[in-house]
Tab-separated table of N, CA and C and ligand atoms in Angstrom:
chain	number	residue	atom	x	y	z
U	1443	MET	N	66.277	123.556	142.274
U	1443	MET	CA	65.640	124.385	143.254
U	1443	MET	C	65.790	125.851	142.906
U	1444	HIS	N	66.958	126.178	142.261
U	1444	HIS	CA	67.164	127.560	141.851
U	1444	HIS	C	67.057	127.727	140.347
U	1445	ASP	N	66.266	126.841	139.716
U	1445	ASP	CA	66.164	126.887	138.259
U	1445	ASP	C	65.662	128.226	137.751
U	1446	ASP	N	64.820	128.882	138.505
U	1446	ASP	CA	64.284	130.147	138.024
U	1446	ASP	C	65.327	131.254	138.032
U	1447	LEU	N	66.511	131.019	138.666
U	1447	LEU	CA	67.573	132.015	138.669
U	1447	LEU	C	68.581	131.789	137.552
U	1448	ALA	N	68.589	130.582	136.969
U	1448	ALA	CA	69.549	130.276	135.915
U	1448	ALA	C	69.149	130.963	134.617
U	1449	PRO	N	70.154	131.436	133.845
U	1449	PRO	CA	69.813	132.063	132.560
U	1449	PRO	C	69.258	131.011	131.611
U	1450	PRO	N	68.357	131.424	130.750
U	1450	PRO	CA	67.802	130.450	129.800
U	1450	PRO	C	68.895	129.959	128.861
U	1451	SER	N	68.910	128.632	128.619
U	1451	SER	CA	69.906	128.087	127.695
U	1451	SER	C	69.282	127.941	126.319
U	1452	PRO	N	70.085	128.207	125.260
U	1452	PRO	CA	69.536	128.082	123.910
U	1452	PRO	C	69.282	126.624	123.568
U	1453	SER	N	68.301	126.412	122.761
U	1453	SER	CA	67.994	125.049	122.359
U	1453	SER	C	69.067	124.540	121.416
U	1454	ARG	N	69.134	123.202	121.288
U	1454	ARG	CA	70.090	122.601	120.352
U	1454	ARG	C	69.845	123.121	118.934
U	1455	ARG	N	68.555	123.249	118.575
U	1455	ARG	CA	68.228	123.720	117.223
U	1455	ARG	C	68.764	125.131	117.003
U	1456	ALA	N	68.603	125.991	118.001
U	1456	ALA	CA	69.087	127.361	117.865
U	1456	ALA	C	70.598	127.383	117.710
U	1457	LEU	N	71.291	126.527	118.453
U	1457	LEU	CA	72.747	126.468	118.333
U	1457	LEU	C	73.164	126.002	116.944
U	1458	LEU	N	72.477	124.968	116.417
U	1458	LEU	CA	72.818	124.450	115.096
U	1458	LEU	C	72.572	125.492	114.019
U	1459	GLU	N	71.430	126.185	114.129
U	1459	GLU	CA	71.120	127.197	113.119
U	1459	GLU	C	72.122	128.338	113.164
U	1460	GLY	N	72.526	128.699	114.355
U	1460	GLY	CA	73.525	129.754	114.486
U	1460	GLY	C	74.846	129.346	113.874
U	1461	GLY	N	75.249	128.086	114.111
U	1461	GLY	CA	76.489	127.580	113.540
U	1461	GLY	C	76.437	127.527	112.033
U	1462	LEU	N	75.292	127.119	111.488
U	1462	LEU	CA	75.150	127.059	110.037
U	1462	LEU	C	75.270	128.442	109.428
U	1463	ARG	N	74.611	129.426	110.053
U	1463	ARG	CA	74.701	130.799	109.529
U	1463	ARG	C	76.143	131.280	109.573
U	1464	LEU	N	76.842	130.982	110.644
U	1464	LEU	CA	78.234	131.390	110.771
U	1464	LEU	C	79.080	130.726	109.696
U	1465	GLY	N	78.865	129.419	109.474
U	1465	GLY	CA	79.629	128.689	108.465
U	1465	GLY	C	79.398	129.247	107.088
U	1466	LEU	N	78.163	129.531	106.729
U	1466	LEU	CA	77.879	130.083	105.410
U	1466	LEU	C	78.491	131.457	105.255
U	1467	GLY	N	78.458	132.211	106.308
U	1467	GLY	CA	79.062	133.538	106.247
U	1467	GLY	C	80.557	133.465	106.036
U	1468	LEU	N	81.215	132.547	106.728
U	1468	LEU	CA	82.662	132.393	106.561
U	1468	LEU	C	82.992	131.932	105.156
U	1469	CYS	N	82.185	131.021	104.590
U	1469	CYS	CA	82.439	130.548	103.229
U	1469	CYS	C	82.347	131.714	102.259
U	1470	ALA	N	81.296	132.503	102.377
U	1470	ALA	CA	81.136	133.631	101.466
U	1470	ALA	C	82.284	134.616	101.612
U	1471	TRP	N	82.749	134.781	102.853
U	1471	TRP	CA	83.871	135.685	103.072
U	1471	TRP	C	85.154	135.117	102.488
U	1472	ALA	N	85.398	133.809	102.697
U	1472	ALA	CA	86.673	133.201	102.307
U	1472	ALA	C	86.802	133.039	100.809
U	1473	CYS	N	85.728	132.714	100.122
U	1473	CYS	CA	85.873	132.417	98.696
U	1473	CYS	C	85.181	133.463	97.840
U	1474	GLY	N	84.764	134.542	98.402
U	1474	GLY	CA	84.165	135.599	97.609
U	1474	GLY	C	82.891	135.157	96.924
U	1475	GLY	N	82.227	134.198	97.488
U	1475	GLY	CA	80.965	133.773	96.919
U	1475	GLY	C	81.104	132.591	95.977
U	1476	CYS	N	82.315	132.026	95.862
U	1476	CYS	CA	82.519	130.843	95.026
U	1476	CYS	C	81.953	131.074	93.633
U	1477	GLY	N	82.598	131.985	92.936
U	1477	GLY	CA	82.058	132.485	91.672
U	1477	GLY	C	82.158	131.564	90.490
U	1478	GLY	N	82.358	132.147	89.344
U	1478	GLY	CA	82.180	131.481	88.070
U	1478	GLY	C	83.181	130.378	87.780
U	1479	PRO	N	82.904	129.629	86.743
U	1479	PRO	CA	83.696	128.441	86.470
U	1479	PRO	C	85.032	128.701	85.796
U	1480	THR	N	85.260	129.815	85.183
U	1480	THR	CA	86.517	130.005	84.486
U	1480	THR	C	87.162	131.295	84.925
U	1481	GLY	N	88.479	131.310	84.872
U	1481	GLY	CA	89.222	132.508	85.189
U	1481	GLY	C	89.068	133.538	84.105
U	1482	LYS	N	89.231	134.791	84.488
U	1482	LYS	CA	89.035	135.840	83.505
U	1482	LYS	C	90.100	135.827	82.430
U	1483	ASP	N	91.254	135.226	82.724
U	1483	ASP	CA	92.307	135.146	81.733
U	1483	ASP	C	92.299	133.824	80.991
U	1484	SER	N	91.341	132.965	81.304
U	1484	SER	CA	91.319	131.655	80.684
U	1484	SER	C	90.668	131.731	79.321
U	1485	ALA	N	91.256	131.013	78.385
U	1485	ALA	CA	90.638	130.911	77.085
U	1485	ALA	C	89.502	129.913	77.157
U	1486	PRO	N	88.445	130.130	76.368
U	1486	PRO	CA	87.401	129.111	76.311
U	1486	PRO	C	88.015	127.794	75.873
U	1487	VAL	N	87.584	126.725	76.495
U	1487	VAL	CA	88.212	125.436	76.206
U	1487	VAL	C	88.011	125.041	74.766
U	1488	GLY	N	86.841	125.311	74.220
U	1488	GLY	CA	86.605	124.964	72.826
U	1488	GLY	C	87.602	125.655	71.904
U	1489	ALA	N	87.971	126.865	72.265
U	1489	ALA	CA	88.893	127.612	71.438
U	1489	ALA	C	90.312	127.089	71.549
U	1490	SER	N	90.605	126.321	72.588
U	1490	SER	CA	91.961	125.812	72.753
U	1490	SER	C	92.140	124.454	72.105
U	1491	GLY	N	91.116	123.952	71.443
U	1491	GLY	CA	91.244	122.686	70.759
U	1491	GLY	C	90.923	121.499	71.630
U	1492	VAL	N	90.444	121.722	72.822
U	1492	VAL	CA	90.093	120.607	73.688
U	1492	VAL	C	88.767	120.028	73.241
U	1493	ASP	N	88.709	118.723	73.170
U	1493	ASP	CA	87.494	118.044	72.744
U	1493	ASP	C	86.552	117.902	73.923
U	1494	SER	N	85.539	118.751	73.961
U	1494	SER	CA	84.627	118.721	75.101
U	1494	SER	C	83.710	117.520	75.058
U	1495	ALA	N	83.712	116.769	73.972
U	1495	ALA	CA	82.863	115.585	73.887
U	1495	ALA	C	83.598	114.332	74.328
U	1496	ALA	N	84.798	114.520	74.888
U	1496	ALA	CA	85.617	113.357	75.219
U	1496	ALA	C	85.181	112.657	76.493
U	1497	GLY	N	84.224	113.156	77.177
U	1497	GLY	CA	83.755	112.465	78.372
U	1497	GLY	C	84.125	113.230	79.617
U	1498	GLY	N	84.347	112.487	80.696
U	1498	GLY	CA	84.696	113.144	81.950
U	1498	GLY	C	83.526	113.138	82.878
U	1499	GLY	N	83.773	113.577	84.098
U	1499	GLY	CA	82.714	113.565	85.089
U	1499	GLY	C	82.884	114.700	86.045
U	1500	ASP	N	81.889	114.870	86.889
U	1500	ASP	CA	81.968	115.921	87.874
U	1500	ASP	C	81.450	115.405	89.206
U	1501	GLY	N	81.842	114.203	89.535
U	1501	GLY	CA	81.272	113.555	90.700
U	1501	GLY	C	81.885	113.968	92.015
U	1502	GLY	N	82.778	114.967	92.023
U	1502	GLY	CA	83.434	115.326	93.266
U	1502	GLY	C	82.772	116.467	93.976
U	1503	ALA	N	83.447	116.909	95.027
U	1503	ALA	CA	82.887	117.963	95.851
U	1503	ALA	C	82.953	119.314	95.155
U	1504	THR	N	83.930	119.486	94.249
U	1504	THR	CA	84.012	120.733	93.518
U	1504	THR	C	84.089	120.405	92.050
U	1505	ASP	N	83.983	121.457	91.229
U	1505	ASP	CA	84.132	121.220	89.797
U	1505	ASP	C	85.564	121.457	89.345
U	1506	GLY	N	86.444	121.779	90.282
U	1506	GLY	CA	87.844	121.965	89.932
U	1506	GLY	C	88.135	123.273	89.248
U	1507	CYS	N	87.175	124.177	89.231
U	1507	CYS	CA	87.379	125.445	88.541
U	1507	CYS	C	87.899	126.494	89.510
U	1508	ALA	N	89.198	126.648	89.534
U	1508	ALA	CA	89.797	127.703	90.335
U	1508	ALA	C	90.309	128.775	89.400
U	1509	GLU	N	90.432	129.952	89.920
U	1509	GLU	CA	90.929	131.067	89.123
U	1509	GLU	C	92.376	131.332	89.505
U	1510	ALA	N	93.239	131.362	88.517
U	1510	ALA	CA	94.634	131.661	88.801
U	1510	ALA	C	94.756	133.116	89.232
U	1511	PRO	N	95.596	133.380	90.203
U	1511	PRO	CA	95.774	134.774	90.612
U	1511	PRO	C	96.419	135.582	89.501
U	1512	ASP	N	96.230	136.889	89.549
U	1512	ASP	CA	96.816	137.745	88.516
U	1512	ASP	C	98.330	137.646	88.511
U	1513	ALA	N	98.924	137.584	89.689
U	1513	ALA	CA	100.380	137.479	89.788
U	1513	ALA	C	100.729	136.066	90.243
U	1514	LEU	N	101.403	135.334	89.380
U	1514	LEU	CA	101.798	133.960	89.712
U	1514	LEU	C	103.219	133.985	90.236
U	1515	ASP	N	103.383	133.612	91.496
U	1515	ASP	CA	104.733	133.587	92.049
U	1515	ASP	C	105.393	132.243	91.759
U	1516	ALA	N	106.574	132.057	92.314
U	1516	ALA	CA	107.375	130.875	91.998
U	1516	ALA	C	106.758	129.585	92.517
U	1517	SER	N	105.740	129.680	93.353
U	1517	SER	CA	105.110	128.454	93.851
U	1517	SER	C	104.170	127.838	92.812
U	1518	TRP	N	103.887	128.572	91.734
U	1518	TRP	CA	103.033	128.049	90.666
U	1518	TRP	C	103.922	127.465	89.579
U	1519	VAL	N	103.594	126.260	89.134
U	1519	VAL	CA	104.380	125.580	88.110
U	1519	VAL	C	103.526	125.459	86.846
U	1520	ALA	N	104.148	125.768	85.710
U	1520	ALA	CA	103.443	125.730	84.430
U	1520	ALA	C	103.386	124.309	83.886
U	1521	VAL	N	102.201	123.931	83.422
U	1521	VAL	CA	101.999	122.646	82.756
U	1521	VAL	C	101.329	122.943	81.414
U	1522	PRO	N	102.122	123.090	80.364
U	1522	PRO	CA	101.530	123.414	79.052
U	1522	PRO	C	100.661	122.270	78.537
U	1523	LEU	N	99.480	122.612	78.056
U	1523	LEU	CA	98.593	121.578	77.515
U	1523	LEU	C	99.213	120.909	76.300
U	1524	ALA	N	99.936	121.677	75.502
U	1524	ALA	CA	100.520	121.112	74.290
U	1524	ALA	C	101.507	119.987	74.606
U	1525	ALA	N	102.161	120.074	75.738
U	1525	ALA	CA	103.137	119.050	76.119
U	1525	ALA	C	102.496	117.906	76.899
U	1526	ASN	N	101.216	118.050	77.212
U	1526	ASN	CA	100.512	117.031	78.013
U	1526	ASN	C	99.141	116.758	77.393
U	1527	PRO	N	99.128	116.090	76.246
U	1527	PRO	CA	97.852	115.916	75.535
U	1527	PRO	C	96.812	115.160	76.352
U	1528	GLY	N	97.240	114.317	77.267
U	1528	GLY	CA	96.268	113.606	78.100
U	1528	GLY	C	95.511	114.538	79.022
U	1529	LEU	N	96.110	115.648	79.343
U	1529	LEU	CA	95.466	116.632	80.207
U	1529	LEU	C	94.553	117.557	79.406
U	1530	ALA	N	94.819	117.663	78.107
U	1530	ALA	CA	94.015	118.546	77.268
U	1530	ALA	C	92.628	117.987	76.995
U	1531	GLU	N	92.442	116.702	77.233
U	1531	GLU	CA	91.130	116.088	77.027
U	1531	GLU	C	90.268	116.239	78.283
U	1532	VAL	N	89.040	116.657	78.111
U	1532	VAL	CA	88.114	116.698	79.248
U	1532	VAL	C	87.923	115.268	79.759
U	1533	GLY	N	88.111	115.097	81.043
U	1533	GLY	CA	88.060	113.761	81.624
U	1533	GLY	C	89.416	113.095	81.692
U	1534	GLY	N	90.423	113.777	81.154
U	1534	GLY	CA	91.764	113.198	81.151
U	1534	GLY	C	92.585	113.652	82.344
U	1535	GLY	N	93.673	112.942	82.551
U	1535	GLY	CA	94.588	113.299	83.622
U	1535	GLY	C	95.965	112.763	83.309
U	1536	VAL	N	96.973	113.370	83.890
U	1536	VAL	CA	98.346	112.936	83.663
U	1536	VAL	C	99.089	112.877	84.990
U	1537	ALA	N	100.033	111.955	85.055
U	1537	ALA	CA	100.935	111.867	86.202
U	1537	ALA	C	102.124	112.780	85.929
U	1538	LEU	N	102.388	113.663	86.863
U	1538	LEU	CA	103.480	114.620	86.685
U	1538	LEU	C	104.274	114.739	87.979
U	1539	ASP	N	105.556	114.951	87.823
U	1539	ASP	CA	106.403	115.271	88.968
U	1539	ASP	C	106.728	116.761	88.883
U	1540	LEU	N	106.203	117.521	89.839
U	1540	LEU	CA	106.369	118.975	89.820
U	1540	LEU	C	106.955	119.426	91.148
U	1541	SER	N	108.053	120.129	91.087
U	1541	SER	CA	108.675	120.675	92.292
U	1541	SER	C	108.881	119.593	93.360
U	1542	GLY	N	109.267	118.426	92.922
U	1542	GLY	CA	109.529	117.346	93.859
U	1542	GLY	C	108.293	116.638	94.369
U	1543	ARG	N	107.132	117.019	93.873
U	1543	ARG	CA	105.892	116.349	94.291
U	1543	ARG	C	105.432	115.424	93.179
U	1544	ARG	N	104.952	114.258	93.563
U	1544	ARG	CA	104.396	113.298	92.618
U	1544	ARG	C	102.894	113.521	92.569
U	1545	LEU	N	102.415	114.066	91.452
U	1545	LEU	CA	101.024	114.506	91.369
U	1545	LEU	C	100.288	113.811	90.235
U	1546	VAL	N	98.972	113.890	90.317
U	1546	VAL	CA	98.104	113.669	89.172
U	1546	VAL	C	97.358	114.970	88.955
U	1547	VAL	N	97.423	115.465	87.733
U	1547	VAL	CA	96.687	116.669	87.360
U	1547	VAL	C	95.614	116.244	86.366
U	1548	ALA	N	94.413	116.728	86.554
U	1548	ALA	CA	93.299	116.256	85.727
U	1548	ALA	C	92.386	117.408	85.344
U	1549	GLN	N	91.632	117.175	84.263
U	1549	GLN	CA	90.612	118.125	83.808
U	1549	GLN	C	89.245	117.440	83.911
U	1550	PRO	N	88.592	117.549	85.061
U	1550	PRO	CA	87.318	116.846	85.247
U	1550	PRO	C	86.169	117.410	84.427
U	1551	SER	N	86.214	118.691	84.128
U	1551	SER	CA	85.208	119.287	83.260
U	1551	SER	C	85.888	120.375	82.441
U	1552	ALA	N	85.248	120.793	81.402
U	1552	ALA	CA	85.892	121.664	80.428
U	1552	ALA	C	86.478	122.922	81.067
U	1553	GLY	N	87.778	123.053	80.963
U	1553	GLY	CA	88.455	124.247	81.446
U	1553	GLY	C	88.737	124.255	82.933
U	1554	CYS	N	88.388	123.176	83.649
U	1554	CYS	CA	88.569	123.110	85.098
U	1554	CYS	C	89.606	122.029	85.421
U	1555	PHE	N	90.521	122.359	86.310
U	1555	PHE	CA	91.644	121.471	86.576
U	1555	PHE	C	91.798	121.241	88.077
U	1556	VAL	N	92.281	120.050	88.414
U	1556	VAL	CA	92.547	119.689	89.801
U	1556	VAL	C	93.890	118.975	89.857
U	1557	ALA	N	94.515	119.009	91.024
U	1557	ALA	CA	95.792	118.319	91.213
U	1557	ALA	C	95.819	117.730	92.613
U	1558	VAL	N	96.258	116.474	92.698
U	1558	VAL	CA	96.381	115.801	93.996
U	1558	VAL	C	97.682	115.014	94.028
U	1559	ASP	N	98.095	114.669	95.237
U	1559	ASP	CA	99.226	113.752	95.387
U	1559	ASP	C	98.887	112.428	94.712
U	1560	ARG	N	99.898	111.852	94.048
U	1560	ARG	CA	99.660	110.620	93.302
U	1560	ARG	C	99.724	109.386	94.193
U	1561	ALA	N	100.434	109.438	95.293
U	1561	ALA	CA	100.611	108.263	96.141
U	1561	ALA	C	99.373	108.046	97.002
U	1562	CYS	N	98.752	106.895	96.825
U	1562	CYS	CA	97.586	106.546	97.630
U	1562	CYS	C	97.966	106.559	99.109
U	1563	THR	N	97.066	107.080	99.916
U	1563	THR	CA	97.343	107.182	101.352
U	1563	THR	C	97.181	105.849	102.077
U	1564	HIS	N	96.811	104.800	101.359
U	1564	HIS	CA	96.732	103.475	101.980
U	1564	HIS	C	98.115	102.846	102.017
U	1565	GLN	N	98.625	102.440	100.837
U	1565	GLN	CA	99.947	101.810	100.806
U	1565	GLN	C	100.817	102.365	99.694
U	1566	GLY	N	100.449	103.505	99.155
U	1566	GLY	CA	101.358	104.219	98.264
U	1566	GLY	C	101.285	103.902	96.795
U	1567	CYS	N	100.343	103.107	96.349
U	1567	CYS	CA	100.207	102.879	94.907
U	1567	CYS	C	99.833	104.187	94.216
U	1568	ASP	N	100.147	104.274	92.940
U	1568	ASP	CA	99.806	105.473	92.178
U	1568	ASP	C	98.319	105.497	91.848
U	1569	VAL	N	97.655	106.561	92.229
U	1569	VAL	CA	96.262	106.731	91.841
U	1569	VAL	C	96.219	107.332	90.438
U	1570	ALA	N	95.103	107.137	89.776
U	1570	ALA	CA	94.905	107.692	88.434
U	1570	ALA	C	93.522	108.320	88.371
U	1571	PHE	N	93.358	109.256	87.441
U	1571	PHE	CA	92.059	109.924	87.285
U	1571	PHE	C	91.196	109.105	86.332
U	1572	ARG	N	90.065	108.636	86.819
U	1572	ARG	CA	89.147	107.823	86.016
U	1572	ARG	C	87.715	108.208	86.360
U	1573	GLU	N	86.954	108.500	85.321
U	1573	GLU	CA	85.515	108.718	85.471
U	1573	GLU	C	85.186	109.725	86.568
U	1574	GLY	N	85.922	110.816	86.575
U	1574	GLY	CA	85.604	111.913	87.468
U	1574	GLY	C	86.093	111.778	88.890
U	1575	ARG	N	86.964	110.817	89.134
U	1575	ARG	CA	87.510	110.650	90.487
U	1575	ARG	C	88.905	110.054	90.398
U	1576	PHE	N	89.599	110.072	91.517
U	1576	PHE	CA	90.914	109.474	91.573
U	1576	PHE	C	90.781	108.070	92.162
U	1577	LEU	N	91.279	107.099	91.433
U	1577	LEU	CA	91.114	105.707	91.826
U	1577	LEU	C	92.477	105.056	92.021
U	1578	CYS	N	92.546	104.225	93.042
U	1578	CYS	CA	93.765	103.464	93.295
U	1578	CYS	C	93.564	102.044	92.770
U	1579	PRO	N	94.477	101.567	91.923
U	1579	PRO	CA	94.307	100.241	91.322
U	1579	PRO	C	94.621	99.102	92.287
U	1580	CYS	N	95.267	99.389	93.393
U	1580	CYS	CA	95.734	98.286	94.255
U	1580	CYS	C	94.626	97.693	95.108
U	1581	HIS	N	93.910	98.518	95.844
U	1581	HIS	CA	92.872	97.989	96.730
U	1581	HIS	C	91.567	98.766	96.599
U	1582	GLY	N	91.470	99.577	95.557
U	1582	GLY	CA	90.190	100.174	95.219
U	1582	GLY	C	89.811	101.458	95.915
U	1583	ALA	N	90.733	102.130	96.568
U	1583	ALA	CA	90.374	103.413	97.188
U	1583	ALA	C	89.935	104.404	96.112
U	1584	ALA	N	88.972	105.234	96.460
U	1584	ALA	CA	88.480	106.258	95.540
U	1584	ALA	C	88.457	107.593	96.272
U	1585	PHE	N	88.859	108.640	95.561
U	1585	PHE	CA	88.963	109.981	96.133
U	1585	PHE	C	88.251	110.961	95.205
U	1586	ASP	N	87.648	111.977	95.788
U	1586	ASP	CA	86.949	112.957	94.960
U	1586	ASP	C	87.933	113.989	94.410
U	1587	LEU	N	87.394	115.008	93.753
U	1587	LEU	CA	88.246	115.991	93.080
U	1587	LEU	C	89.112	116.782	94.054
U	1588	ASP	N	88.694	116.833	95.301
U	1588	ASP	CA	89.485	117.527	96.325
U	1588	ASP	C	90.439	116.581	97.046
U	1589	GLY	N	90.423	115.316	96.685
U	1589	GLY	CA	91.258	114.329	97.365
U	1589	GLY	C	90.578	113.685	98.555
U	1590	ALA	N	89.354	114.060	98.857
U	1590	ALA	CA	88.637	113.460	99.986
U	1590	ALA	C	88.294	112.003	99.670
U	1591	VAL	N	88.313	111.180	100.702
U	1591	VAL	CA	88.032	109.754	100.519
U	1591	VAL	C	86.559	109.548	100.193
U	1592	LEU	N	86.309	108.843	99.101
U	1592	LEU	CA	84.950	108.436	98.763
U	1592	LEU	C	84.680	107.018	99.252
U	1593	SER	N	85.680	106.168	99.099
U	1593	SER	CA	85.547	104.782	99.555
U	1593	SER	C	86.926	104.156	99.571
U	1594	GLY	N	87.000	103.005	100.247
U	1594	GLY	CA	88.254	102.282	100.231
U	1594	GLY	C	88.829	102.057	101.609
U	1595	PRO	N	89.989	101.440	101.622
U	1595	PRO	CA	90.539	101.021	102.909
U	1595	PRO	C	91.222	102.130	103.688
U	1596	THR	N	91.386	103.286	103.123
U	1596	THR	CA	92.067	104.360	103.839
U	1596	THR	C	91.094	105.470	104.233
U	1597	PRO	N	91.237	106.008	105.438
U	1597	PRO	CA	90.423	107.169	105.814
U	1597	PRO	C	91.145	108.485	105.528
U	1598	VAL	N	92.355	108.403	104.995
U	1598	VAL	CA	93.195	109.598	104.846
U	1598	VAL	C	93.042	110.175	103.445
U	1599	PRO	N	92.718	111.445	103.330
U	1599	PRO	CA	92.557	112.041	102.003
U	1599	PRO	C	93.904	112.247	101.304
U	1600	LEU	N	93.825	112.448	99.996
U	1600	LEU	CA	94.995	112.864	99.231
U	1600	LEU	C	95.165	114.369	99.393
U	1601	ALA	N	96.401	114.816	99.500
U	1601	ALA	CA	96.643	116.261	99.509
U	1601	ALA	C	96.290	116.818	98.134
U	1602	SER	N	95.655	117.969	98.120
U	1602	SER	CA	95.290	118.585	96.843
U	1602	SER	C	95.963	119.946	96.717
U	1603	TYR	N	96.070	120.383	95.483
U	1603	TYR	CA	96.800	121.615	95.176
U	1603	TYR	C	95.959	122.464	94.226
U	1604	PRO	N	95.994	123.784	94.388
U	1604	PRO	CA	95.255	124.638	93.458
U	1604	PRO	C	95.789	124.462	92.035
U	1605	ALA	N	94.885	124.453	91.086
U	1605	ALA	CA	95.266	124.358	89.679
U	1605	ALA	C	94.291	125.199	88.876
U	1606	ALA	N	94.800	125.879	87.868
U	1606	ALA	CA	93.943	126.756	87.079
U	1606	ALA	C	94.522	126.938	85.692
U	1607	LEU	N	93.629	127.132	84.746
U	1607	LEU	CA	94.026	127.335	83.355
U	1607	LEU	C	94.202	128.818	83.075
U	1608	ARG	N	95.271	129.127	82.383
U	1608	ARG	CA	95.460	130.483	81.866
U	1608	ARG	C	95.989	130.333	80.452
U	1609	GLY	N	95.205	130.741	79.494
U	1609	GLY	CA	95.591	130.543	78.105
U	1609	GLY	C	95.682	129.061	77.798
U	1610	GLU	N	96.829	128.615	77.369
U	1610	GLU	CA	97.048	127.209	77.020
U	1610	GLU	C	97.908	126.500	78.052
U	1611	VAL	N	97.988	127.077	79.232
U	1611	VAL	CA	98.847	126.524	80.280
U	1611	VAL	C	98.030	126.309	81.556
U	1612	VAL	N	98.181	125.130	82.120
U	1612	VAL	CA	97.605	124.862	83.443
U	1612	VAL	C	98.674	125.216	84.467
U	1613	TRP	N	98.286	125.992	85.442
U	1613	TRP	CA	99.207	126.365	86.514
U	1613	TRP	C	98.819	125.602	87.772
U	1614	VAL	N	99.815	124.995	88.387
U	1614	VAL	CA	99.600	124.229	89.613
U	1614	VAL	C	100.432	124.845	90.726
U	1615	LYS	N	99.771	125.105	91.841
U	1615	LYS	CA	100.479	125.696	92.981
U	1615	LYS	C	101.018	124.577	93.844
U	1616	THR	N	102.313	124.414	93.847
U	1616	THR	CA	102.938	123.293	94.546
U	1616	THR	C	103.528	123.691	95.895
U	1617	GLY	N	103.582	124.962	96.163
U	1617	GLY	CA	104.194	125.406	97.413
U	1617	GLY	C	103.214	126.113	98.317
G	1891	FES	FE1	95.636	102.371	97.395
G	1891	FES	FE2	95.677	100.212	98.905
G	1891	FES	S1	97.367	101.288	98.096
G	1891	FES	S2	93.955	101.297	98.174
């Protein structure tokens, strides 16, 4: 009866579009535009002896290319490629215990690195990096490069950690 006195309400479409604009703006603000694939201090992967023809995939939500900060504090742990030849191969990954965390660190694409908790969030089996994703051998859970669930019996993602190449060392932020 008093509808003509009520303020006009925005349509659902207008609300969604407004939210999308806000989300994109926050992303650009938070990640500086999600820039290039390699850190400015990173050596080209070909120059480091990594075989870029070894395979690998990029089927996850990100390409795993993070840039290490200029100042690495004690929360970053060094993982030398020379001591971890499985990590030096594109598409390779290694199980590592760093700062008390059980991790898998992987190179999904040339010069790009990711790290996730190794214990599957279903029943704790060790996941491994295979064909561009983290796979659990026990009941088939699959996780993307960020640890998000792709499929499987668990809805819980793997915790992920920043990882970046600098020279011949992969740095993983464990804290
Ligand atoms: Fe990984 Fe069951 S323990 S899927």
